[in-house]
PDB file of C-alpha atoms and ligand atoms in Angstrom:
ATOM      1  CA  MET A   4     -21.641 -15.768  -7.152  1.00  0.00           C
ATOM      2  CA  ASN A   5     -19.066 -16.036  -4.384  1.00  0.00           C
ATOM      3  CA  THR A   6     -15.715 -17.753  -4.728  1.00  0.00           C
ATOM      4  CA  LYS A   7     -13.252 -18.545  -1.952  1.00  0.00           C
ATOM      5  CA  LYS A   8      -9.587 -19.188  -2.570  1.00  0.00           C
ATOM      6  CA  LYS A   9      -6.321 -19.324  -0.649  1.00  0.00           C
ATOM      7  CA  ILE A  10      -3.600 -17.020  -2.022  1.00  0.00           C
ATOM      8  CA  ASN A  11      -0.109 -16.962  -0.510  1.00  0.00           C
ATOM      9  CA  GLY A  12      -1.409 -17.399   2.998  1.00  0.00           C
ATOM     10  CA  CYS A  13      -3.940 -14.660   2.357  1.00  0.00           C
ATOM     11  CA  SER A  14      -7.417 -16.083   1.939  1.00  0.00           C
ATOM     12  CA  SER A  15      -9.729 -14.163  -0.319  1.00  0.00           C
ATOM     13  CA  SER A  16     -13.107 -14.181  -1.944  1.00  0.00           C
ATOM     14  CA  SER A  17     -14.627 -12.034  -4.623  1.00  0.00           C
ATOM     15  CA  SER A  18     -18.174 -10.952  -4.751  1.00  0.00           C
ATOM     16  CA  SER A  19     -20.257  -8.881  -7.093  1.00  0.00           C
ATOM     17  CA  SER A  20     -22.325  -7.531  -4.236  1.00  0.00           C
ATOM     18  CA  SER A  21     -21.163  -5.590  -1.201  1.00  0.00           C
ATOM     19  CA  SER A  22     -21.008  -7.185   2.218  1.00  0.00           C
ATOM     20  CA  SER A  23     -20.979  -5.645   5.685  1.00  0.00           C
ATOM     21  CA  ASN A  24     -19.163  -8.641   7.116  1.00  0.00           C
ATOM     22  CA  TYR A  25     -15.714  -7.031   7.361  1.00  0.00           C
ATOM     23  CA  ASP A  26     -13.483  -5.147   9.799  1.00  0.00           C
ATOM     24  CA  TYR A  27     -12.153  -2.588   7.353  1.00  0.00           C
ATOM     25  CA  SER A  28     -13.242  -1.266   3.999  1.00  0.00           C
ATOM     26  CA  PHE A  29     -10.595   0.238   1.716  1.00  0.00           C
ATOM     27  CA  LYS A  30     -10.947   2.229  -1.480  1.00  0.00           C
ATOM     28  CA  VAL A  31      -8.253   1.538  -4.063  1.00  0.00           C
ATOM     29  CA  LEU A  32      -7.880   3.355  -7.404  1.00  0.00           C
ATOM     30  CA  LEU A  33      -6.212   2.273 -10.628  1.00  0.00           C
ATOM     31  CA  ILE A  34      -4.851   5.107 -12.768  1.00  0.00           C
ATOM     32  CA  GLY A  35      -2.643   5.339 -15.855  1.00  0.00           C
ATOM     33  CA  ASP A  36      -2.825   5.797 -19.617  1.00  0.00           C
ATOM     34  CA  SER A  37      -5.355   3.984 -21.765  1.00  0.00           C
ATOM     35  CA  GLY A  38      -4.272   0.489 -22.768  1.00  0.00           C
ATOM     36  CA  VAL A  39      -1.665  -0.073 -20.020  1.00  0.00           C
ATOM     37  CA  GLY A  40      -3.764  -2.917 -18.619  1.00  0.00           C
ATOM     38  CA  LYS A  41      -5.634  -1.459 -15.628  1.00  0.00           C
ATOM     39  CA  SER A  42      -8.845  -3.390 -16.313  1.00  0.00           C
ATOM     40  CA  SER A  43      -6.840  -6.521 -17.127  1.00  0.00           C
ATOM     41  CA  LEU A  44      -4.956  -6.289 -13.821  1.00  0.00           C
ATOM     42  CA  LEU A  45      -8.222  -5.882 -11.970  1.00  0.00           C
ATOM     43  CA  HIS A  46      -9.763  -8.781 -13.847  1.00  0.00           C
ATOM     44  CA  SER A  47      -6.689 -10.897 -13.199  1.00  0.00           C
ATOM     45  CA  PHE A  48      -6.782 -10.158  -9.460  1.00  0.00           C
ATOM     46  CA  ILE A  49     -10.512 -10.724  -9.112  1.00  0.00           C
ATOM     47  CA  SER A  50     -10.816 -13.807 -11.306  1.00  0.00           C
ATOM     48  CA  ASN A  51      -7.662 -15.565 -10.067  1.00  0.00           C
ATOM     49  CA  CYS A  52      -7.352 -17.441 -13.337  1.00  0.00           C
ATOM     50  CA  HIS A  53      -5.064 -16.542 -16.236  1.00  0.00           C
ATOM     51  CA  HIS A  54      -6.684 -19.173 -18.459  1.00  0.00           C
ATOM     52  CA  HIS A  55      -9.457 -16.656 -18.954  1.00  0.00           C
ATOM     53  CA  PHE A  56      -7.274 -13.633 -19.730  1.00  0.00           C
ATOM     54  CA  PRO A  57      -9.464 -11.324 -21.839  1.00  0.00           C
ATOM     55  CA  GLN A  58      -7.437 -10.358 -24.935  1.00  0.00           C
ATOM     56  CA  HIS A  59      -9.753  -7.598 -26.076  1.00  0.00           C
ATOM     57  CA  LEU A  60     -11.229  -5.607 -23.243  1.00  0.00           C
ATOM     58  CA  SER A  61     -13.001  -2.448 -24.402  1.00  0.00           C
ATOM     59  CA  PRO A  62     -11.641   0.839 -23.085  1.00  0.00           C
ATOM     60  CA  THR A  63     -13.241   1.602 -19.751  1.00  0.00           C
ATOM     61  CA  ILE A  64     -15.805   4.384 -19.950  1.00  0.00           C
ATOM     62  CA  GLY A  65     -18.053   5.414 -17.093  1.00  0.00           C
ATOM     63  CA  VAL A  66     -17.910   4.159 -13.531  1.00  0.00           C
ATOM     64  CA  ASP A  67     -16.437   0.734 -12.991  1.00  0.00           C
ATOM     65  CA  PHE A  68     -15.418  -0.887  -9.748  1.00  0.00           C
ATOM     66  CA  LYS A  69     -15.036  -4.363  -8.324  1.00  0.00           C
ATOM     67  CA  ILE A  70     -15.228  -5.639  -4.779  1.00  0.00           C
ATOM     68  CA  LYS A  71     -12.832  -8.168  -3.297  1.00  0.00           C
ATOM     69  CA  LEU A  72     -13.192  -9.633   0.167  1.00  0.00           C
ATOM     70  CA  LEU A  73     -10.040 -10.977   1.737  1.00  0.00           C
ATOM     71  CA  THR A  74      -8.394 -11.686   5.048  1.00  0.00           C
ATOM     72  CA  ALA A  75      -4.982 -10.239   5.916  1.00  0.00           C
ATOM     73  CA  SER A  76      -3.240 -10.028   9.303  1.00  0.00           C
ATOM     74  CA  GLY A  77      -6.319 -11.636  10.841  1.00  0.00           C
ATOM     75  CA  LYS A  78      -8.591  -8.824   9.631  1.00  0.00           C
ATOM     76  CA  ARG A  79     -11.526  -9.221   7.255  1.00  0.00           C
ATOM     77  CA  LEU A  80     -11.122  -6.651   4.526  1.00  0.00           C
ATOM     78  CA  LYS A  81     -13.328  -5.333   1.797  1.00  0.00           C
ATOM     79  CA  LEU A  82     -11.427  -3.790  -1.104  1.00  0.00           C
ATOM     80  CA  THR A  83     -13.418  -1.651  -3.496  1.00  0.00           C
ATOM     81  CA  ILE A  84     -11.162  -1.261  -6.508  1.00  0.00           C
ATOM     82  CA  TRP A  85     -12.043   1.527  -8.919  1.00  0.00           C
ATOM     83  CA  ASP A  86     -11.004   1.435 -12.542  1.00  0.00           C
ATOM     84  CA  THR A  87     -10.324   4.771 -14.234  1.00  0.00           C
ATOM     85  CA  VAL A  88     -13.373   6.677 -15.301  1.00  0.00           C
ATOM     86  CA  LEU A  89     -12.992   8.049 -18.824  1.00  0.00           C
ATOM     87  CA  TYR A  90     -15.258   9.704 -21.236  1.00  0.00           C
ATOM     88  CA  TYR A  91     -14.750  10.752 -24.818  1.00  0.00           C
ATOM     89  CA  SER A  92     -15.158  14.319 -26.019  1.00  0.00           C
ATOM     90  CA  ALA A  93     -17.066  15.116 -29.210  1.00  0.00           C
ATOM     91  CA  ALA A  94     -13.714  15.141 -31.061  1.00  0.00           C
ATOM     92  CA  GLY A  95     -13.161  11.568 -29.906  1.00  0.00           C
ATOM     93  CA  GLN A  96     -10.377  12.537 -27.518  1.00  0.00           C
ATOM     94  CA  GLU A  97      -9.973  10.654 -24.324  1.00  0.00           C
ATOM     95  CA  ARG A  98     -10.518  12.824 -21.264  1.00  0.00           C
ATOM     96  CA  PHE A  99     -11.313  12.644 -17.616  1.00  0.00           C
ATOM     97  CA  GLY A 100     -14.795  13.344 -16.557  1.00  0.00           C
ATOM     98  CA  PRO A 101     -15.876  15.925 -14.031  1.00  0.00           C
ATOM     99  CA  LEU A 102     -15.916  13.053 -11.518  1.00  0.00           C
ATOM    100  CA  THR A 103     -12.185  13.470 -10.953  1.00  0.00           C
ATOM    101  CA  THR A 104     -12.230  14.991  -7.473  1.00  0.00           C
ATOM    102  CA  SER A 105     -14.835  12.608  -6.136  1.00  0.00           C
ATOM    103  CA  TYR A 106     -13.021   9.701  -7.765  1.00  0.00           C
ATOM    104  CA  TYR A 107      -9.929  10.393  -5.643  1.00  0.00           C
ATOM    105  CA  ARG A 108     -11.808  11.347  -2.470  1.00  0.00           C
ATOM    106  CA  GLY A 109     -11.326   8.946   0.428  1.00  0.00           C
ATOM    107  CA  ALA A 110      -8.865   6.692  -1.421  1.00  0.00           C
ATOM    108  CA  HIS A 111      -6.695   4.536   0.841  1.00  0.00           C
ATOM    109  CA  GLY A 112      -4.481   3.256  -1.969  1.00  0.00           C
ATOM    110  CA  ILE A 113      -3.655   4.360  -5.511  1.00  0.00           C
ATOM    111  CA  ILE A 114      -2.086   2.133  -8.142  1.00  0.00           C
ATOM    112  CA  LEU A 115      -0.239   3.968 -10.928  1.00  0.00           C
ATOM    113  CA  VAL A 116       0.106   1.690 -13.930  1.00  0.00           C
ATOM    114  CA  TYR A 117       2.361   1.944 -16.992  1.00  0.00           C
ATOM    115  CA  ASP A 118       3.117  -0.457 -19.820  1.00  0.00           C
ATOM    116  CA  VAL A 119       6.800  -1.527 -19.820  1.00  0.00           C
ATOM    117  CA  THR A 120       6.655  -1.809 -23.648  1.00  0.00           C
ATOM    118  CA  ARG A 121       5.329   1.741 -24.217  1.00  0.00           C
ATOM    119  CA  ARG A 122       7.688   4.404 -22.959  1.00  0.00           C
ATOM    120  CA  GLU A 123       5.182   7.261 -23.257  1.00  0.00           C
ATOM    121  CA  THR A 124       2.923   5.564 -20.689  1.00  0.00           C
ATOM    122  CA  PHE A 125       5.834   5.810 -18.233  1.00  0.00           C
ATOM    123  CA  THR A 126       6.779   9.434 -19.035  1.00  0.00           C
ATOM    124  CA  ASN A 127       3.094  10.409 -18.817  1.00  0.00           C
ATOM    125  CA  LEU A 128       3.149   9.347 -15.174  1.00  0.00           C
ATOM    126  CA  SER A 129       5.387  12.313 -14.328  1.00  0.00           C
ATOM    127  CA  LYS A 130       3.835  14.615 -16.919  1.00  0.00           C
ATOM    128  CA  THR A 131       0.207  14.046 -16.014  1.00  0.00           C
ATOM    129  CA  TRP A 132      -0.686  11.436 -13.474  1.00  0.00           C
ATOM    130  CA  THR A 133       1.430  12.457 -10.487  1.00  0.00           C
ATOM    131  CA  LYS A 134       0.382  16.099 -11.011  1.00  0.00           C
ATOM    132  CA  GLU A 135      -3.245  15.097 -10.988  1.00  0.00           C
ATOM    133  CA  LEU A 136      -2.631  13.024  -7.880  1.00  0.00           C
ATOM    134  CA  GLU A 137      -1.124  15.983  -6.021  1.00  0.00           C
ATOM    135  CA  LEU A 138      -4.080  18.106  -7.051  1.00  0.00           C
ATOM    136  CA  TYR A 139      -6.964  15.794  -6.265  1.00  0.00           C
ATOM    137  CA  CYS A 140      -5.783  13.206  -3.771  1.00  0.00           C
ATOM    138  CA  THR A 141      -6.435  15.023  -0.520  1.00  0.00           C
ATOM    139  CA  ASN A 142      -5.157  12.287   1.773  1.00  0.00           C
ATOM    140  CA  PRO A 143      -1.389  12.632   2.419  1.00  0.00           C
ATOM    141  CA  ASP A 144      -1.214   9.166   4.007  1.00  0.00           C
ATOM    142  CA  CYS A 145      -2.697   7.414   0.986  1.00  0.00           C
ATOM    143  CA  ILE A 146      -0.422   4.509  -0.104  1.00  0.00           C
ATOM    144  CA  ARG A 147       0.892   4.657  -3.673  1.00  0.00           C
ATOM    145  CA  LEU A 148       1.950   1.676  -5.715  1.00  0.00           C
ATOM    146  CA  LEU A 149       3.734   1.904  -9.070  1.00  0.00           C
ATOM    147  CA  VAL A 150       3.107  -1.016 -11.423  1.00  0.00           C
ATOM    148  CA  GLY A 151       4.997  -1.730 -14.637  1.00  0.00           C
ATOM    149  CA  ASN A 152       2.652  -4.093 -16.478  1.00  0.00           C
ATOM    150  CA  LYS A 153       3.095  -6.507 -19.431  1.00  0.00           C
ATOM    151  CA  VAL A 154       6.470  -7.955 -18.375  1.00  0.00           C
ATOM    152  CA  ASP A 155       5.523 -11.092 -20.333  1.00  0.00           C
ATOM    153  CA  ARG A 156       6.553  -9.043 -23.406  1.00  0.00           C
ATOM    154  CA  ASP A 157      10.086  -8.580 -22.124  1.00  0.00           C
ATOM    155  CA  SER A 158      11.681  -8.568 -25.602  1.00  0.00           C
ATOM    156  CA  GLU A 159       9.674  -5.395 -26.397  1.00  0.00           C
ATOM    157  CA  ARG A 160      10.620  -3.681 -23.165  1.00  0.00           C
ATOM    158  CA  ALA A 161      11.066   0.112 -23.433  1.00  0.00           C
ATOM    159  CA  VAL A 162      11.399   0.959 -19.723  1.00  0.00           C
ATOM    160  CA  THR A 163      14.000  -0.724 -17.513  1.00  0.00           C
ATOM    161  CA  MET A 164      13.251  -2.010 -14.050  1.00  0.00           C
ATOM    162  CA  GLU A 165      15.819   0.450 -12.628  1.00  0.00           C
ATOM    163  CA  GLU A 166      13.897   3.384 -14.134  1.00  0.00           C
ATOM    164  CA  GLY A 167      10.731   2.107 -12.483  1.00  0.00           C
ATOM    165  CA  MET A 168      12.542   1.773  -9.171  1.00  0.00           C
ATOM    166  CA  ASP A 169      13.953   5.310  -9.430  1.00  0.00           C
ATOM    167  CA  PHE A 170      10.506   6.728 -10.161  1.00  0.00           C
ATOM    168  CA  ALA A 171       9.029   4.838  -7.225  1.00  0.00           C
ATOM    169  CA  ARG A 172      11.756   6.101  -4.882  1.00  0.00           C
ATOM    170  CA  GLU A 173      11.283   9.697  -6.053  1.00  0.00           C
ATOM    171  CA  HIS A 174       7.505   9.621  -5.680  1.00  0.00           C
ATOM    172  CA  LYS A 175       7.402   7.485  -2.518  1.00  0.00           C
ATOM    173  CA  CYS A 176       5.625   4.554  -4.140  1.00  0.00           C
ATOM    174  CA  LEU A 177       5.842   0.819  -3.629  1.00  0.00           C
ATOM    175  CA  PHE A 178       6.959  -0.830  -6.861  1.00  0.00           C
ATOM    176  CA  PHE A 179       6.159  -4.038  -8.747  1.00  0.00           C
ATOM    177  CA  GLU A 180       6.612  -5.223 -12.289  1.00  0.00           C
ATOM    178  CA  CYS A 181       3.902  -7.661 -13.263  1.00  0.00           C
ATOM    179  CA  SER A 182       1.813  -9.231 -15.977  1.00  0.00           C
ATOM    180  CA  ALA A 183      -1.958  -9.290 -15.991  1.00  0.00           C
ATOM    181  CA  LYS A 184      -1.679 -11.895 -18.739  1.00  0.00           C
ATOM    182  CA  THR A 185       0.397 -14.488 -16.857  1.00  0.00           C
ATOM    183  CA  GLN A 186      -0.722 -13.174 -13.422  1.00  0.00           C
ATOM    184  CA  ALA A 187       2.946 -12.803 -12.418  1.00  0.00           C
ATOM    185  CA  ASN A 188       3.120 -10.600  -9.298  1.00  0.00           C
ATOM    186  CA  VAL A 189      -0.528  -9.479  -9.588  1.00  0.00           C
ATOM    187  CA  LYS A 190      -1.711 -10.893  -6.257  1.00  0.00           C
ATOM    188  CA  GLN A 191       1.501  -9.710  -4.608  1.00  0.00           C
ATOM    189  CA  CYS A 192       0.818  -6.130  -5.771  1.00  0.00           C
ATOM    190  CA  PHE A 193      -2.586  -5.979  -4.165  1.00  0.00           C
ATOM    191  CA  LYS A 194      -1.449  -7.875  -1.090  1.00  0.00           C
ATOM    192  CA  GLU A 195       1.512  -5.552  -0.478  1.00  0.00           C
ATOM    193  CA  LEU A 196      -0.681  -2.486  -0.946  1.00  0.00           C
ATOM    194  CA  THR A 197      -3.246  -3.866   1.505  1.00  0.00           C
ATOM    195  CA  MET A 198      -0.602  -4.723   4.102  1.00  0.00           C
ATOM    196  CA  LYS A 199       0.851  -1.209   3.892  1.00  0.00           C
ATOM    197  CA  ILE A 200      -2.613   0.378   4.295  1.00  0.00           C
ATOM    198  CA  LEU A 201      -3.108  -1.775   7.393  1.00  0.00           C
ATOM    199  CA  GLU A 202       0.070  -0.274   8.881  1.00  0.00           C
ATOM    200  CA  VAL A 203      -1.218   3.324   8.734  1.00  0.00           C
ATOM    201  CA  PRO A 204      -3.465   4.224  11.701  1.00  0.00           C
ATOM    202  CA  SER A 205      -5.109   7.206   9.975  1.00  0.00           C
ATOM    203  CA  LEU A 206      -6.120   5.028   7.020  1.00  0.00           C
ATOM    204  CA  LEU A 207      -7.436   2.325   9.337  1.00  0.00           C
ATOM    205  CA  GLU A 208      -9.512   4.882  11.154  1.00  0.00           C
ATOM    206  CA  LYS A 209     -11.066   6.052   7.889  1.00  0.00           C
ATOM    207  CA  GLY A 210     -11.722   2.511   6.696  1.00  0.00           C
ATOM    208  CA  SER A 211     -13.031   1.109   9.922  1.00  0.00           C
ATOM    209  CA  ALA A 212     -16.414  -0.597   9.616  1.00  0.00           C
ATOM    210  CA  PRO A 213     -17.403   0.103  13.279  1.00  0.00           C
ATOM    211  CA  VAL A 214     -16.730   3.832  12.761  1.00  0.00           C
ATOM    212  CA  LYS A 215     -18.936   3.871   9.683  1.00  0.00           C
ATOM    213  CA  ASN A 216     -21.669   1.942  11.497  1.00  0.00           C
ATOM    214  CA  GLN A 217     -21.439   4.414  14.396  1.00  0.00           C
ATOM    215  CA  ILE A 218     -21.905   7.361  12.020  1.00  0.00           C
ATOM    216  CA  LEU A 219     -24.911   5.661  10.444  1.00  0.00           C
ATOM    217  CA  LYS A 220     -26.396   4.969  13.895  1.00  0.00           C
ATOM    218  CA  GLN A 221     -25.897   8.609  14.910  1.00  0.00           C
ATOM    219  CA  LYS A 222     -27.608   9.753  11.738  1.00  0.00           C
ATOM    220  CA  GLU A 223     -30.493   7.392  12.481  1.00  0.00           C
ATOM    221  CA  VAL A 224     -30.799   8.711  16.077  1.00  0.00           C
ATOM    222  CA  SER A 225     -30.825  12.358  14.971  1.00  0.00           C
ATOM    223  CA  ARG A 226     -33.376  11.537  12.284  1.00  0.00           C
ATOM    224  CA  GLN A 227     -35.626   9.904  14.906  1.00  0.00           C
ATOM    225  CA  GLN A 228     -35.170  12.890  17.251  1.00  0.00           C
ATOM    226  CA  ARG A 229     -36.088  15.252  14.435  1.00  0.00           C
ATOM    227  CA  ASP A 230     -39.169  13.168  13.579  1.00  0.00           C
ATOM    228  CA  ASN A 231     -40.215  13.069  17.286  1.00  0.00           C
ATOM    229  CA  ASN A 232     -39.785  16.839  17.646  1.00  0.00           C
ATOM    230  CA  CYS A 233     -41.758  17.399  14.541  1.00  0.00           C
ATOM    231  CA  CYS A 234     -44.756  15.483  15.895  1.00  0.00           C
ATOM    232  CA  SER A 235     -44.709  16.816  19.500  1.00  0.00           C
TER     233      SER A 235
HETATM  234  P1  GTP B 310      -8.456   1.767 -20.735  1.00  0.00           P
HETATM  235  O1  GTP B 310      -9.688   1.133 -20.189  1.00  0.00           O
HETATM  236  O2  GTP B 310      -8.608   2.253 -22.140  1.00  0.00           O
HETATM  237  O3  GTP B 310      -7.941   2.862 -19.842  1.00  0.00           O
HETATM  238  O4  GTP B 310      -7.277   0.639 -20.834  1.00  0.00           O
HETATM  239  P2  GTP B 310      -6.766  -0.330 -19.682  1.00  0.00           P
HETATM  240  O5  GTP B 310      -5.615   0.310 -18.994  1.00  0.00           O
HETATM  241  O6  GTP B 310      -7.895  -0.770 -18.836  1.00  0.00           O
HETATM  242  O7  GTP B 310      -6.159  -1.553 -20.519  1.00  0.00           O
HETATM  243  P3  GTP B 310      -6.827  -2.986 -20.764  1.00  0.00           P
HETATM  244  O8  GTP B 310      -6.862  -3.778 -19.514  1.00  0.00           O
HETATM  245  O9  GTP B 310      -8.092  -2.798 -21.508  1.00  0.00           O
HETATM  246  O10 GTP B 310      -5.695  -3.665 -21.693  1.00  0.00           O
HETATM  247  C1  GTP B 310      -5.321  -3.092 -22.943  1.00  0.00           C
HETATM  248  C2  GTP B 310      -4.731  -4.201 -23.837  1.00  0.00           C
HETATM  249  O11 GTP B 310      -3.524  -4.699 -23.262  1.00  0.00           O
HETATM  250  C3  GTP B 310      -5.668  -5.395 -23.992  1.00  0.00           C
HETATM  251  O12 GTP B 310      -5.570  -5.847 -25.334  1.00  0.00           O
HETATM  252  C4  GTP B 310      -5.096  -6.434 -23.058  1.00  0.00           C
HETATM  253  O13 GTP B 310      -5.348  -7.745 -23.487  1.00  0.00           O
HETATM  254  C5  GTP B 310      -3.614  -6.121 -23.107  1.00  0.00           C
HETATM  255  N1  GTP B 310      -2.923  -6.457 -21.848  1.00  0.00           N
HETATM  256  C6  GTP B 310      -3.248  -6.071 -20.605  1.00  0.00           C
HETATM  257  N2  GTP B 310      -2.383  -6.554 -19.704  1.00  0.00           N
HETATM  258  C7  GTP B 310      -1.481  -7.281 -20.382  1.00  0.00           C
HETATM  259  C8  GTP B 310      -0.316  -8.030 -20.012  1.00  0.00           C
HETATM  260  O14 GTP B 310       0.066  -8.158 -18.841  1.00  0.00           O
HETATM  261  N3  GTP B 310       0.385  -8.626 -21.035  1.00  0.00           N
HETATM  262  C9  GTP B 310       0.004  -8.529 -22.342  1.00  0.00           C
HETATM  263  N4  GTP B 310       0.757  -9.138 -23.248  1.00  0.00           N
HETATM  264  N5  GTP B 310      -1.077  -7.843 -22.726  1.00  0.00           N
HETATM  265  C10 GTP B 310      -1.815  -7.211 -21.764  1.00  0.00           C
HETATM  266 MG1   MG B 311      -9.902  -0.239 -18.779  1.00  0.00          MG
END
């Protein structure tokens, strides 16, 4: 099913299948501790409707991604947004799978999420997540966005907005506080990230649909040449 909506002057549509009808294709990753609301943010962005906020999403295990088609700055964009891939060890501990390097490969944007009501999810960003990013994210131009989620539970807040801003400044991230539940700032997060990716020529080059098509055509030509040689 395809839906088309107008968001803040940025028209978008979501689709469960991929489409080649775009100018640029960007890979965006969501990372952060379990339970911070990564899947909920993704759901909130894709579904565009907080009346259907899922209260009890199961922890994400295995490969999960969603595709969003949108138009920004006059360009047709395809965002493939990957949710964290987790698996559980025999002891029931949450761990990252061996997919880690390939998960980060080719990412144009990375969203680091913490829960503003759970301080350890914020401190774990410096302890674990940024270290992992440095190790596996090979693209220095990749845009980073820090998201403090669950601001609808402001009375339970354990991390101040200033602390979030300081972290973002230190790690060169964009920064938003938002709520997947009320959808506050959710669209703005993704929109800002997309706009920043569009400003970086090296990322555009990597995400360009014509470049990808050209590579595919070249592969096709060399395959045909090989087949011709083989029969001559
Ligand atoms: P893993 O898949 O285990 O890594 O977790 P996750 O980061 O994908 O978290 P998920 O989206 O499954 O959300 C965890 C819990 O937090 C769920 O019960 C959600 O309903 C709840 N939740 C997510 N976002 C919000 C929010 O903005 N506000 C409130 N109040 N609850 C939220
Ligand atoms: Mg999840």
